[in-house]
Short mmCIF file of C-alpha atoms in Angstrom, two decimals:
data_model
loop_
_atom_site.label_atom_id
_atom_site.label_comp_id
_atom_site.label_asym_id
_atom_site.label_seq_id
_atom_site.Cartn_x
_atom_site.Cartn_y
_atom_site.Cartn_z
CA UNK A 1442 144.95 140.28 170.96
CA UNK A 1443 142.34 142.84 172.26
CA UNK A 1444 141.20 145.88 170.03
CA UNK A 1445 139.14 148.32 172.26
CA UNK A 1446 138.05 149.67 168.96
CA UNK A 1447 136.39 146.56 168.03
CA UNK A 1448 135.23 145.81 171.46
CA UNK A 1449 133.37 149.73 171.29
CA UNK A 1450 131.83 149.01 168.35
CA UNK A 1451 130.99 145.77 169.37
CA UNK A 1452 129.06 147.24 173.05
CA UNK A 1453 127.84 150.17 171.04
CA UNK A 1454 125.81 148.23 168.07
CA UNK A 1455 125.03 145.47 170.90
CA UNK A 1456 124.14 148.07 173.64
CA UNK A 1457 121.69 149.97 171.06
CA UNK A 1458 119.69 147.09 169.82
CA UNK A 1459 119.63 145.15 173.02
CA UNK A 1460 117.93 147.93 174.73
CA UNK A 1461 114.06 148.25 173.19
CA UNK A 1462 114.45 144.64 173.94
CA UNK A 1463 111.56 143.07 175.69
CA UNK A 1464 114.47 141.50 177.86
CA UNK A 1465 115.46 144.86 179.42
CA UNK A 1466 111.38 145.17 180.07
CA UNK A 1467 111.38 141.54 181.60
CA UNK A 1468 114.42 142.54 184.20
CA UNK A 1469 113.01 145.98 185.14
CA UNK A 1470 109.80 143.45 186.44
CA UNK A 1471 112.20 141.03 188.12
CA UNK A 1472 114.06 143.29 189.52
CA UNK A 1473 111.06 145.57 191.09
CA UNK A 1474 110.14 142.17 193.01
CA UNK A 1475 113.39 140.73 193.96
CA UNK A 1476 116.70 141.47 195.09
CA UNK A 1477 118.92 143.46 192.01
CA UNK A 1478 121.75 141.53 192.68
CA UNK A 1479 120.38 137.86 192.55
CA UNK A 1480 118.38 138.56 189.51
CA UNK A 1481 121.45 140.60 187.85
CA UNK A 1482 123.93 137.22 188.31
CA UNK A 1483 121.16 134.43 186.31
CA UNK A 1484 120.58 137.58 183.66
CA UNK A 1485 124.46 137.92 183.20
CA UNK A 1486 124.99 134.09 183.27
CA UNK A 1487 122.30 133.84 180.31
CA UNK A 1488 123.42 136.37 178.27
CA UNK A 1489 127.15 135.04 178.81
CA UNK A 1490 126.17 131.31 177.55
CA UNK A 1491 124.45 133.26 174.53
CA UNK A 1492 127.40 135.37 173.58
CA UNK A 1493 129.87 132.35 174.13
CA UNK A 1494 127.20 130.49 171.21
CA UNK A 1495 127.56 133.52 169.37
CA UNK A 1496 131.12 134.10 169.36
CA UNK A 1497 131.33 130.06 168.21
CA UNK A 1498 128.77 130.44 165.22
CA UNK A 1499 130.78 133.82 164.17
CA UNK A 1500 134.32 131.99 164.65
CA UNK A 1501 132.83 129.29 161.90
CA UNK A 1502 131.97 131.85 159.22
CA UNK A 1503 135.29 132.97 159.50
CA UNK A 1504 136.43 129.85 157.57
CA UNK A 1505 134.31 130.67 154.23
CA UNK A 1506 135.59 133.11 151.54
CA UNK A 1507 135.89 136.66 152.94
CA UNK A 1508 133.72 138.30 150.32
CA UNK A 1509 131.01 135.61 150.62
CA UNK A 1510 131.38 136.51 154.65
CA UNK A 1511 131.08 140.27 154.09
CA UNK A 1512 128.13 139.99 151.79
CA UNK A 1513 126.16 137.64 154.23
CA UNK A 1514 126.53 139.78 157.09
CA UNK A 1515 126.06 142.90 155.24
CA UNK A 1516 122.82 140.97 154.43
CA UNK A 1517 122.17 139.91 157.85
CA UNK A 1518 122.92 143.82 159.08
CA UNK A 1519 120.61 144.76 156.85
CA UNK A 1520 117.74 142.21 157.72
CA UNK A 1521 118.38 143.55 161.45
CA UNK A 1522 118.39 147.13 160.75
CA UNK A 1523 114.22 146.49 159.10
CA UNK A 1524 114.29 144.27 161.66
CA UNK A 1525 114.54 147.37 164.23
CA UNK A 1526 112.46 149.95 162.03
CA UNK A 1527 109.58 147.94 161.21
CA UNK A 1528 109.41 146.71 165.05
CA UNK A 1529 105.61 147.89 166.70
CA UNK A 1530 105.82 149.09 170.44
CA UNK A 1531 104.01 146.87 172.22
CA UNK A 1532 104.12 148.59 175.56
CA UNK A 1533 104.11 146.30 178.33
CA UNK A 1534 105.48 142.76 177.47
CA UNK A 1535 104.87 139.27 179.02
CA UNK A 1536 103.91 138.49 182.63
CA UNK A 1537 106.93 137.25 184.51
CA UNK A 1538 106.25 134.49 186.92
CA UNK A 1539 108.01 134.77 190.30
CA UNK A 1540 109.61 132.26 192.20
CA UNK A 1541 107.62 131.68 195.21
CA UNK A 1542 110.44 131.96 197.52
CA UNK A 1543 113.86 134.81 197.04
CA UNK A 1544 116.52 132.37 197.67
CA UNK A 1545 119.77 133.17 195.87
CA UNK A 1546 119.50 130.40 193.51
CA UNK A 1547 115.86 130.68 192.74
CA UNK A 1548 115.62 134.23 191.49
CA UNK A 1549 118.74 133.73 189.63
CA UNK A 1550 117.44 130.68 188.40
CA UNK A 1551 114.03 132.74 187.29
CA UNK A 1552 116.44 135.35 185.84
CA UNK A 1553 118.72 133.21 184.15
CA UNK A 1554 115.99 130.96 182.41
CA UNK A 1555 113.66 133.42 181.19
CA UNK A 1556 117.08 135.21 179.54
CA UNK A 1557 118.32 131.63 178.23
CA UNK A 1558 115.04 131.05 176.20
CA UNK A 1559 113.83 134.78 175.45
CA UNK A 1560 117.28 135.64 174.51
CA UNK A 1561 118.00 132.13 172.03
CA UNK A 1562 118.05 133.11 167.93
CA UNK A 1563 117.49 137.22 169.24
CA UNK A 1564 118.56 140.08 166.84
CA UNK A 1565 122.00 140.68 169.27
CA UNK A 1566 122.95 136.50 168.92
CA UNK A 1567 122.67 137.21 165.28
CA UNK A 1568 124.44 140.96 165.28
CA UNK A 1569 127.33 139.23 167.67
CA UNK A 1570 128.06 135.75 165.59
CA UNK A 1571 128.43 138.75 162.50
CA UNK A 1572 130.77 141.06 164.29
CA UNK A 1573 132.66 137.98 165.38
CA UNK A 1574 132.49 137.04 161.64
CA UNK A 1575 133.38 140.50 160.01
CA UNK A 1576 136.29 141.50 162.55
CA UNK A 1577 137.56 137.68 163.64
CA UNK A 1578 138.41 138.97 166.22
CA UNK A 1579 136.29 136.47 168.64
CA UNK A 1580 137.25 138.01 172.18
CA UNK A 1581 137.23 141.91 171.19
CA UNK A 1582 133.58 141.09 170.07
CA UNK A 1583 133.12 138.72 172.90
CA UNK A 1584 133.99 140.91 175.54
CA UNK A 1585 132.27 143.94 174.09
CA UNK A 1586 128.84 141.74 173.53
CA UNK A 1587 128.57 140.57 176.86
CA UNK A 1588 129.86 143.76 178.70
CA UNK A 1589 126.97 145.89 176.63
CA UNK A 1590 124.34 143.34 177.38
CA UNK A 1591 125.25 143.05 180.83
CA UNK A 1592 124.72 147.01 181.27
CA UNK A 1593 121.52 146.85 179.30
CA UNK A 1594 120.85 144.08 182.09
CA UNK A 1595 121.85 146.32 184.87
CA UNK A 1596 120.00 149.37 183.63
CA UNK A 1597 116.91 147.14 182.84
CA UNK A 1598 116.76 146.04 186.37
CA UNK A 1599 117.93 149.49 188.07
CA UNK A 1600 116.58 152.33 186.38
CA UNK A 1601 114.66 151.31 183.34
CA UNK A 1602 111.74 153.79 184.01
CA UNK A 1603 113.89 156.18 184.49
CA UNK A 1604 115.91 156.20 181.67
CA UNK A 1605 112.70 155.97 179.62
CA UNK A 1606 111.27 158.98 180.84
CA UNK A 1607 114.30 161.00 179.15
CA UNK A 1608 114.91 159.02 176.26
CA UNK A 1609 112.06 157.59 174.12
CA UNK A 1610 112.11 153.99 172.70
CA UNK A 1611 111.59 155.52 169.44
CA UNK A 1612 114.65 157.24 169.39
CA UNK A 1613 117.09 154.62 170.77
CA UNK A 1614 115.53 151.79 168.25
CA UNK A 1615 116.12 154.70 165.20
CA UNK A 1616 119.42 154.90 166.40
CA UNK A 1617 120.55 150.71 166.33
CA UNK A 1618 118.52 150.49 163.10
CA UNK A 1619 120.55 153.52 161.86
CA UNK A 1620 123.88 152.32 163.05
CA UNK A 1621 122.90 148.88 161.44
CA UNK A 1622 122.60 150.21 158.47
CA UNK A 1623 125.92 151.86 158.26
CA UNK A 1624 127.37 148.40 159.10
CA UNK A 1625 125.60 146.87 156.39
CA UNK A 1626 126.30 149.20 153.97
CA UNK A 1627 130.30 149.27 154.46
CA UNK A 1628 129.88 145.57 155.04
CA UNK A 1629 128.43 145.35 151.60
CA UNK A 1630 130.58 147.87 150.12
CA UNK A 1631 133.87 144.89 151.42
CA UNK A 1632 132.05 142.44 149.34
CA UNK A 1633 132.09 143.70 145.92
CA UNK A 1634 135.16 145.74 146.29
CA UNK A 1635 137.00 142.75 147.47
#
């Protein structure tokens, strides 16, 4: 069954750290030198293998001993949450290499491989295997995952400068590590209480 409470948490904690991501960076390029939508479709494809792996890795944790489960991804929330505060701005990212012609399937291709292997062990596969874990609740957290990293995708290659100019990087990485920490916390809090 679907819980649109656990699918808004989901998109919000996934939406918040996905964002400073050098991924959003790497779309904004692709998408200044291609066509939106053909870059959009490999980005979403990407990020919907990596929630599906994700979702799978979360759904296994879900057969250990609840407390054990709380405590690791309390852990984990924690380890993400430094993770996000300790992180340096390192302004401009990685060159993206373009496809040499804009067919359909090569700038989706470009889009959807340099996703696949930027995106493969990232802070937001971690964060959505332990929401999958903590709610069990695999296609609340599913859906809300890959819908918050899709828009992260879309703003990335639509408006990313824009949305910069009125809202620093600072602030919206305070805000994930912030949120992370409240997860951790009551995550941890599960564990001992029982």
């Amino acid at each position: 069954m679907i819980s649109f409470t656990v699918m808004a948490i989901t998109f919000g904690v996934v939406f918040l750290a996905e964002l400073p991501d050098k991924t959003a960076l790497a779309g904004l390029m692709l998408g200044a030198r291609y066509r939106a939508s053909f870059v959009f479709a490999g980005v979403a494809a990407a990020f919907a293998v990596h929630v599906a792996l994700a979702i799978a890795a979360g759904s296994v944790l879900t057969l250990l001993p609840h407390r054990l489960v709380q405590a690791v991804v309390g852990l984990l929330f924690l380890a993400g949450a430094l993770m996000l505060l300790m992180k340096k701005d390192d302004g401009a990212g990685e060159e993206i290499k373009a496809p040499a012609d804009q067919s359909f399937w090569k700038v989706s291709g470009a889009g959807f491989m340099l996703i696949l292997v930027a995106e493969f062990g990232d802070l937001t596969q971690i964060m959505t295997a332990n929401l999958a874990a903590r709610y069990d609740n695999p296609v609340s957290v599913g859906l809300g995952a890959v819908l918050a990293l899709w828009a992260v995708a879309a703003i990335g290659i639509l408006g990313g400068r824009t949305l910069m100019r009125y809202v620093p990087l600072r602030l919206i990485t305070r805000v994930a590590a912030v949120l992370m920490l409240a997860l951790a916390g009551f995550s941890l809090y599960e564990a001992l209480a029982g």
